[in-house]
Amino acid sequence: MSKECDLHKKEKVSTICNLLYQAPPGEFSNVFEDLRTLAQDDELMRQEVAQVCAHHNKNNFTTVRIEGRNILVTRYNDLGGNRFFGPQNKFSFKFDHLSETASKFQLHGVLLDETELWRRALNSALKAYVSSYFPSGDCSVFRKTLKNRQIFVVCIVGHEYKALGFWNTIWKSEWTFALSPVITQVTGIYHLQIHYFNYANLHMTVSKTTEEVLHVIDQAQLAMDFVKLIKAEDNNFQVALIENLQALSEETWGKTVRRRLPVTNTVMNWNKLLTNQNLGTSISKCRI
């Protein structure tokens, strides 16, 4: 009997986790509460499903506001034990992935070396760009050490949650490159997710990977050239997205999905058709 109960619990946890992984942007808490009501098991939802909440927040660069600044929650500033640090604020905090709140603040030392000065220059230039082009966006530059190489990871996120307008969307990009002399290779990954739910239930997910090369001369030059690269790639991604949406609208919805009708090049007299239809209905109801 206990084995059957354990199997039933595992199936329930698996189903709930799969549904949460598919939660549209800005709707994770709504999906969680709905599943919590259906499951009728708060302990299961808080303990077994907590890792899904953590994955969602780190994967979507969830922002938490602390002392007037937004800090991104990502796997790059994860200290373990649900603790994260802000590279600009120089402290760490405990993050509740369910309520999305921060607590238990502690000082977190940041090594002020040459790499940190490069990181700050990049972060400052990137903040100016994001604040100009992403009304509800944010960004952060993190540094990692990999095989004695200094690696920069840039996270950018922008979202629009318009529940009353029946749509939610998130735009995020992640950029990685090494701080190497003269030249470095930059790898960028875009991810866009849209949910439209007025008169339809439309989910759209778009991903793209790009690679470019940057020259590394000094801090100011690298920061300026990197922002130029980001701006150009953002524009290219947006233009390609619009073109593909137009093609989807014309080809898929206009020709494939819609039932094909004959083209007669004649004007339809809808009033006459309606009169005839009413007359036909009346006749069919008559008894002979």
mmCIF file of C-alpha atoms in Angstrom:
data_model
loop_
_atom_site.group_PDB
_atom_site.id
_atom_site.type_symbol
_atom_site.label_atom_id
_atom_site.label_comp_id
_atom_site.label_asym_id
_atom_site.label_seq_id
_atom_site.Cartn_x
_atom_site.Cartn_y
_atom_site.Cartn_z
ATOM 1 C CA MET A 1 0.000 0.000 0.000
ATOM 2 C CA SER A 2 2.844 2.369 0.880
ATOM 3 C CA LYS A 3 4.525 1.690 -2.481
ATOM 4 C CA GLU A 4 1.323 2.609 -4.303
ATOM 5 C CA CYS A 5 1.093 5.845 -2.284
ATOM 6 C CA ASP A 6 4.715 6.671 -3.054
ATOM 7 C CA LEU A 7 4.134 6.028 -6.755
ATOM 8 C CA HIS A 8 1.010 8.192 -6.710
ATOM 9 C CA LYS A 9 2.953 10.989 -5.016
ATOM 10 C CA LYS A 10 5.796 10.765 -7.540
ATOM 11 C CA GLU A 11 3.335 10.937 -10.443
ATOM 12 C CA LYS A 12 1.635 13.947 -8.870
ATOM 13 C CA VAL A 13 4.969 15.736 -8.313
ATOM 14 C CA SER A 14 6.076 14.954 -11.880
ATOM 15 C CA THR A 15 2.826 16.301 -13.348
ATOM 16 C CA ILE A 16 2.941 19.484 -11.251
ATOM 17 C CA CYS A 17 6.595 20.123 -12.131
ATOM 18 C CA ASN A 18 5.953 19.648 -15.845
ATOM 19 C CA LEU A 19 3.092 22.141 -15.753
ATOM 20 C CA LEU A 20 5.163 24.667 -13.810
ATOM 21 C CA TYR A 21 8.036 24.378 -16.301
ATOM 22 C CA GLN A 22 5.534 25.389 -19.002
ATOM 23 C CA ALA A 23 4.227 28.414 -17.086
ATOM 24 C CA PRO A 24 4.058 31.492 -19.369
ATOM 25 C CA PRO A 25 6.087 34.612 -18.470
ATOM 26 C CA GLY A 26 4.662 36.610 -15.592
ATOM 27 C CA GLU A 27 2.161 33.872 -14.746
ATOM 28 C CA PHE A 28 4.241 31.449 -12.688
ATOM 29 C CA SER A 29 2.665 32.458 -9.367
ATOM 30 C CA ASN A 30 -0.836 32.112 -10.848
ATOM 31 C CA VAL A 31 -0.075 28.629 -12.170
ATOM 32 C CA PHE A 32 1.505 27.690 -8.833
ATOM 33 C CA GLU A 33 -1.556 28.804 -6.841
ATOM 34 C CA ASP A 34 -3.940 26.999 -9.197
ATOM 35 C CA LEU A 35 -1.950 23.774 -8.883
ATOM 36 C CA ARG A 36 -1.749 24.259 -5.133
ATOM 37 C CA THR A 37 -5.537 24.439 -4.967
ATOM 38 C CA LEU A 38 -5.890 21.311 -7.095
ATOM 39 C CA ALA A 39 -3.227 19.343 -5.204
ATOM 40 C CA GLN A 40 -4.596 20.210 -1.753
ATOM 41 C CA ASP A 41 -1.111 19.523 -0.322
ATOM 42 C CA ASP A 42 0.862 22.574 0.839
ATOM 43 C CA GLU A 43 3.760 20.506 2.125
ATOM 44 C CA LEU A 44 4.230 18.836 -1.241
ATOM 45 C CA MET A 45 4.047 22.147 -3.082
ATOM 46 C CA ARG A 46 6.589 23.851 -0.833
ATOM 47 C CA GLN A 47 9.115 21.054 -0.468
ATOM 48 C CA GLU A 48 8.960 18.961 -3.627
ATOM 49 C CA VAL A 49 8.279 21.773 -6.086
ATOM 50 C CA ALA A 50 10.633 24.367 -4.565
ATOM 51 C CA GLN A 51 13.439 23.431 -6.987
ATOM 52 C CA VAL A 52 11.177 24.238 -9.946
ATOM 53 C CA CYS A 53 10.548 27.709 -8.515
ATOM 54 C CA ALA A 54 14.304 28.224 -8.101
ATOM 55 C CA HIS A 55 14.932 27.076 -11.678
ATOM 56 C CA HIS A 56 12.238 29.427 -12.987
ATOM 57 C CA ASN A 57 13.615 32.481 -11.158
ATOM 58 C CA LYS A 58 17.244 31.887 -12.118
ATOM 59 C CA ASN A 59 16.405 30.969 -15.702
ATOM 60 C CA ASN A 60 14.265 34.092 -16.205
ATOM 61 C CA PHE A 61 16.668 36.506 -14.469
ATOM 62 C CA THR A 62 14.071 37.454 -11.853
ATOM 63 C CA THR A 63 14.744 40.881 -10.345
ATOM 64 C CA VAL A 64 14.569 41.768 -6.661
ATOM 65 C CA ARG A 65 14.727 45.394 -5.526
ATOM 66 C CA ILE A 66 17.061 46.074 -2.609
ATOM 67 C CA GLU A 67 17.990 49.535 -1.333
ATOM 68 C CA GLY A 68 16.723 51.211 -4.490
ATOM 69 C CA ARG A 69 18.583 48.893 -6.870
ATOM 70 C CA ASN A 70 17.442 45.914 -8.899
ATOM 71 C CA ILE A 71 19.496 42.751 -8.544
ATOM 72 C CA LEU A 72 19.116 39.863 -10.961
ATOM 73 C CA VAL A 73 18.680 36.363 -9.557
ATOM 74 C CA THR A 74 20.736 34.087 -11.823
ATOM 75 C CA ARG A 75 22.901 31.008 -11.620
ATOM 76 C CA TYR A 76 25.946 33.266 -12.014
ATOM 77 C CA ASN A 77 25.515 35.007 -8.642
ATOM 78 C CA ASP A 78 24.171 31.931 -6.844
ATOM 79 C CA LEU A 79 26.179 31.196 -3.669
ATOM 80 C CA GLY A 80 24.204 28.060 -2.799
ATOM 81 C CA GLY A 81 21.595 27.561 -0.105
ATOM 82 C CA ASN A 82 19.297 30.086 -1.832
ATOM 83 C CA ARG A 83 21.823 32.874 -1.204
ATOM 84 C CA PHE A 84 22.744 35.343 -3.936
ATOM 85 C CA PHE A 85 25.006 38.363 -4.116
ATOM 86 C CA GLY A 86 24.788 41.719 -5.832
ATOM 87 C CA PRO A 87 28.059 42.616 -7.592
ATOM 88 C CA GLN A 88 27.287 46.316 -7.245
ATOM 89 C CA ASN A 89 25.876 46.271 -3.699
ATOM 90 C CA LYS A 90 28.675 44.144 -2.200
ATOM 91 C CA PHE A 91 26.379 42.044 -0.009
ATOM 92 C CA SER A 92 24.558 38.745 -0.197
ATOM 93 C CA PHE A 93 20.979 37.883 0.690
ATOM 94 C CA LYS A 94 18.651 34.956 1.215
ATOM 95 C CA PHE A 95 16.051 34.685 -1.534
ATOM 96 C CA ASP A 96 12.654 33.045 -1.089
ATOM 97 C CA HIS A 97 11.826 31.646 -4.519
ATOM 98 C CA LEU A 98 8.131 31.270 -3.711
ATOM 99 C CA SER A 99 7.455 34.786 -2.427
ATOM 100 C CA GLU A 100 10.334 36.349 -4.412
ATOM 101 C CA THR A 101 11.545 38.309 -1.388
ATOM 102 C CA ALA A 102 15.057 38.914 -0.004
ATOM 103 C CA SER A 103 16.158 38.704 3.638
ATOM 104 C CA LYS A 104 19.142 37.933 5.932
ATOM 105 C CA PHE A 105 21.581 40.341 4.352
ATOM 106 C CA GLN A 106 25.321 39.851 4.812
ATOM 107 C CA LEU A 107 28.431 41.629 3.581
ATOM 108 C CA HIS A 108 29.980 39.991 0.534
ATOM 109 C CA GLY A 109 33.501 41.029 -0.350
ATOM 110 C CA VAL A 110 34.410 41.787 -3.954
ATOM 111 C CA LEU A 111 38.043 41.678 -5.025
ATOM 112 C CA LEU A 112 38.927 45.103 -6.379
ATOM 113 C CA ASP A 113 41.450 44.043 -9.010
ATOM 114 C CA GLU A 114 41.927 44.973 -12.671
ATOM 115 C CA THR A 115 39.261 42.506 -13.819
ATOM 116 C CA GLU A 116 36.726 44.152 -11.495
ATOM 117 C CA LEU A 117 37.486 47.552 -13.053
ATOM 118 C CA TRP A 118 36.801 46.084 -16.515
ATOM 119 C CA ARG A 119 33.553 44.567 -15.205
ATOM 120 C CA ARG A 120 32.409 47.888 -13.755
ATOM 121 C CA ALA A 121 33.117 49.722 -17.012
ATOM 122 C CA LEU A 122 31.069 47.158 -18.943
ATOM 123 C CA ASN A 123 28.246 47.239 -16.405
ATOM 124 C CA SER A 124 28.029 51.036 -16.434
ATOM 125 C CA ALA A 125 27.856 51.276 -20.242
ATOM 126 C CA LEU A 126 25.352 48.441 -20.448
ATOM 127 C CA LYS A 127 23.080 49.997 -17.798
ATOM 128 C CA ALA A 128 22.860 53.193 -19.850
ATOM 129 C CA TYR A 129 21.907 51.234 -22.977
ATOM 130 C CA VAL A 130 19.287 49.061 -21.266
ATOM 131 C CA SER A 131 17.663 52.021 -19.486
ATOM 132 C CA SER A 132 17.277 53.758 -22.875
ATOM 133 C CA TYR A 133 15.876 50.843 -24.890
ATOM 134 C CA PHE A 134 14.176 48.583 -22.315
ATOM 135 C CA PRO A 135 11.492 50.494 -20.348
ATOM 136 C CA SER A 136 11.061 47.641 -17.858
ATOM 137 C CA GLY A 137 14.428 45.977 -18.362
ATOM 138 C CA ASP A 138 17.560 45.434 -16.336
ATOM 139 C CA CYS A 139 21.006 43.925 -16.701
ATOM 140 C CA SER A 140 24.101 42.840 -14.839
ATOM 141 C CA VAL A 141 27.674 41.834 -15.631
ATOM 142 C CA PHE A 142 29.156 38.922 -13.696
ATOM 143 C CA ARG A 143 32.716 37.625 -13.654
ATOM 144 C CA LYS A 144 33.861 34.022 -13.441
ATOM 145 C CA THR A 145 37.245 32.303 -13.413
ATOM 146 C CA LEU A 146 37.605 29.300 -15.707
ATOM 147 C CA LYS A 147 40.992 27.596 -16.071
ATOM 148 C CA ASN A 148 42.807 30.774 -14.980
ATOM 149 C CA ARG A 149 40.849 32.801 -17.546
ATOM 150 C CA GLN A 150 38.624 35.709 -16.549
ATOM 151 C CA ILE A 151 35.166 35.276 -18.072
ATOM 152 C CA PHE A 152 32.441 37.917 -18.250
ATOM 153 C CA VAL A 153 28.796 36.863 -18.355
ATOM 154 C CA VAL A 154 26.282 39.557 -19.298
ATOM 155 C CA CYS A 155 22.591 39.035 -18.492
ATOM 156 C CA ILE A 156 19.895 41.298 -19.981
ATOM 157 C CA VAL A 157 16.170 40.963 -19.347
ATOM 158 C CA GLY A 158 13.130 42.971 -20.387
ATOM 159 C CA HIS A 159 9.512 42.083 -19.762
ATOM 160 C CA GLU A 160 5.992 43.382 -20.210
ATOM 161 C CA TYR A 161 3.284 41.821 -18.076
ATOM 162 C CA LYS A 162 -0.098 43.080 -19.281
ATOM 163 C CA ALA A 163 -2.629 40.718 -17.740
ATOM 164 C CA LEU A 164 -5.442 43.228 -18.274
ATOM 165 C CA GLY A 165 -4.374 43.514 -21.905
ATOM 166 C CA PHE A 166 -4.365 39.720 -22.255
ATOM 167 C CA TRP A 167 -0.655 39.311 -23.035
ATOM 168 C CA ASN A 168 2.661 38.752 -21.258
ATOM 169 C CA THR A 169 6.159 38.598 -22.681
ATOM 170 C CA ILE A 170 9.806 38.307 -21.649
ATOM 171 C CA TRP A 171 12.924 39.105 -23.673
ATOM 172 C CA LYS A 172 16.278 37.985 -22.351
ATOM 173 C CA SER A 173 19.781 37.594 -23.693
ATOM 174 C CA GLU A 174 22.972 36.155 -22.270
ATOM 175 C CA TRP A 175 26.466 37.061 -23.489
ATOM 176 C CA THR A 176 29.747 35.352 -22.640
ATOM 177 C CA PHE A 177 33.321 36.269 -23.510
ATOM 178 C CA ALA A 178 36.813 36.049 -22.037
ATOM 179 C CA LEU A 179 38.964 39.002 -21.040
ATOM 180 C CA SER A 180 41.810 38.146 -23.390
ATOM 181 C CA PRO A 181 44.339 40.511 -24.994
ATOM 182 C CA VAL A 182 43.764 42.047 -28.420
ATOM 183 C CA ILE A 183 40.718 40.016 -29.491
ATOM 184 C CA THR A 184 37.952 37.907 -27.938
ATOM 185 C CA GLN A 185 35.003 35.875 -29.184
ATOM 186 C CA VAL A 186 31.536 36.824 -27.934
ATOM 187 C CA THR A 187 28.696 34.295 -27.812
ATOM 188 C CA GLY A 188 25.142 35.519 -27.346
ATOM 189 C CA ILE A 189 21.914 33.619 -26.738
ATOM 190 C CA TYR A 190 18.485 35.213 -27.218
ATOM 191 C CA HIS A 191 15.264 33.877 -25.760
ATOM 192 C CA LEU A 192 11.847 35.441 -26.324
ATOM 193 C CA GLN A 193 8.601 34.094 -24.890
ATOM 194 C CA ILE A 194 5.122 35.498 -25.558
ATOM 195 C CA HIS A 195 1.691 34.503 -24.271
ATOM 196 C CA TYR A 196 -1.431 36.049 -25.830
ATOM 197 C CA PHE A 197 -4.764 34.980 -24.386
ATOM 198 C CA ASN A 198 -7.516 37.204 -25.801
ATOM 199 C CA TYR A 199 -9.929 35.290 -28.091
ATOM 200 C CA ALA A 200 -7.180 32.658 -28.378
ATOM 201 C CA ASN A 201 -4.452 30.982 -26.352
ATOM 202 C CA LEU A 202 -1.247 31.600 -28.264
ATOM 203 C CA HIS A 203 2.197 30.663 -26.940
ATOM 204 C CA MET A 204 5.328 31.600 -28.858
ATOM 205 C CA THR A 205 8.959 30.880 -27.965
ATOM 206 C CA VAL A 206 11.890 32.064 -30.080
ATOM 207 C CA SER A 207 15.581 31.355 -29.487
ATOM 208 C CA LYS A 208 18.691 32.416 -31.361
ATOM 209 C CA THR A 209 22.455 32.025 -30.912
ATOM 210 C CA THR A 210 24.977 34.452 -32.360
ATOM 211 C CA GLU A 211 28.769 34.798 -32.350
ATOM 212 C CA GLU A 212 30.891 37.872 -32.978
ATOM 213 C CA VAL A 213 34.444 39.103 -32.398
ATOM 214 C CA LEU A 214 35.493 42.092 -30.288
ATOM 215 C CA HIS A 215 38.824 43.872 -30.009
ATOM 216 C CA VAL A 216 40.154 44.348 -26.487
ATOM 217 C CA ILE A 217 42.288 47.482 -26.125
ATOM 218 C CA ASP A 218 41.172 49.307 -22.993
ATOM 219 C CA GLN A 219 38.163 49.475 -20.666
ATOM 220 C CA ALA A 220 36.393 52.422 -22.319
ATOM 221 C CA GLN A 221 36.867 51.017 -25.832
ATOM 222 C CA LEU A 222 35.660 47.519 -24.905
ATOM 223 C CA ALA A 223 32.582 48.861 -23.094
ATOM 224 C CA MET A 224 31.640 51.121 -26.023
ATOM 225 C CA ASP A 225 32.201 48.451 -28.691
ATOM 226 C CA PHE A 226 30.326 45.834 -26.693
ATOM 227 C CA VAL A 227 27.260 48.076 -26.365
ATOM 228 C CA LYS A 228 27.412 48.770 -30.129
ATOM 229 C CA LEU A 229 27.483 45.016 -30.733
ATOM 230 C CA ILE A 230 24.515 44.415 -28.431
ATOM 231 C CA LYS A 231 22.507 47.199 -30.065
ATOM 232 C CA ALA A 232 23.174 45.893 -33.579
ATOM 233 C CA GLU A 233 22.322 42.296 -32.647
ATOM 234 C CA ASP A 234 19.161 43.387 -30.817
ATOM 235 C CA ASN A 235 18.003 45.256 -33.920
ATOM 236 C CA ASN A 236 18.788 42.299 -36.189
ATOM 237 C CA PHE A 237 16.886 39.936 -33.923
ATOM 238 C CA GLN A 238 13.872 42.248 -33.768
ATOM 239 C CA VAL A 239 13.759 42.798 -37.546
ATOM 240 C CA ALA A 240 14.042 39.051 -38.222
ATOM 241 C CA LEU A 241 11.322 38.391 -35.651
ATOM 242 C CA ILE A 242 8.909 40.851 -37.296
ATOM 243 C CA GLU A 243 9.591 39.410 -40.755
ATOM 244 C CA ASN A 244 8.991 35.860 -39.546
ATOM 245 C CA LEU A 245 5.764 36.872 -37.800
ATOM 246 C CA GLN A 246 4.505 38.481 -40.991
ATOM 247 C CA ALA A 247 5.406 35.375 -42.982
ATOM 248 C CA LEU A 248 3.664 33.214 -40.390
ATOM 249 C CA SER A 249 0.565 35.374 -40.596
ATOM 250 C CA GLU A 250 0.434 35.295 -44.385
ATOM 251 C CA GLU A 251 1.507 31.726 -45.087
ATOM 252 C CA THR A 252 0.339 29.684 -42.129
ATOM 253 C CA TRP A 253 -2.782 31.475 -40.960
ATOM 254 C CA GLY A 254 -3.745 32.931 -44.309
ATOM 255 C CA LYS A 255 -3.237 29.881 -46.531
ATOM 256 C CA THR A 256 -2.600 26.704 -44.585
ATOM 257 C CA VAL A 257 -4.832 26.863 -41.525
ATOM 258 C CA ARG A 258 -7.757 28.715 -43.066
ATOM 259 C CA ARG A 259 -10.134 26.656 -45.217
ATOM 260 C CA ARG A 260 -9.585 27.381 -48.880
ATOM 261 C CA LEU A 261 -12.536 29.076 -50.593
ATOM 262 C CA PRO A 262 -13.121 29.522 -54.349
ATOM 263 C CA VAL A 263 -12.422 32.922 -55.876
ATOM 264 C CA THR A 264 -15.357 33.991 -58.092
ATOM 265 C CA ASN A 265 -14.674 37.734 -58.379
ATOM 266 C CA THR A 266 -18.355 38.424 -57.679
ATOM 267 C CA VAL A 267 -20.033 40.510 -54.978
ATOM 268 C CA MET A 268 -22.071 38.558 -52.484
ATOM 269 C CA ASN A 269 -25.576 39.923 -51.732
ATOM 270 C CA TRP A 270 -25.731 39.080 -48.053
ATOM 271 C CA ASN A 271 -29.224 40.577 -47.545
ATOM 272 C CA LYS A 272 -30.718 38.395 -50.272
ATOM 273 C CA LEU A 273 -28.881 35.354 -48.929
ATOM 274 C CA LEU A 274 -30.206 36.022 -45.437
ATOM 275 C CA THR A 275 -33.792 36.443 -46.781
ATOM 276 C CA ASN A 276 -33.585 33.184 -48.702
ATOM 277 C CA GLN A 277 -32.165 31.418 -45.668
ATOM 278 C CA ASN A 278 -34.997 32.646 -43.466
ATOM 279 C CA LEU A 279 -37.513 31.614 -46.124
ATOM 280 C CA GLY A 280 -35.947 28.175 -46.370
ATOM 281 C CA THR A 281 -36.089 27.793 -42.614
ATOM 282 C CA SER A 282 -39.752 28.763 -42.534
ATOM 283 C CA ILE A 283 -40.629 26.288 -45.301
ATOM 284 C CA SER A 284 -38.792 23.457 -43.602
ATOM 285 C CA LYS A 285 -40.902 23.999 -40.485
ATOM 286 C CA CYS A 286 -44.202 23.754 -42.403
ATOM 287 C CA ARG A 287 -46.153 20.529 -42.249
ATOM 288 C CA ILE A 288 -47.490 19.012 -45.462
#
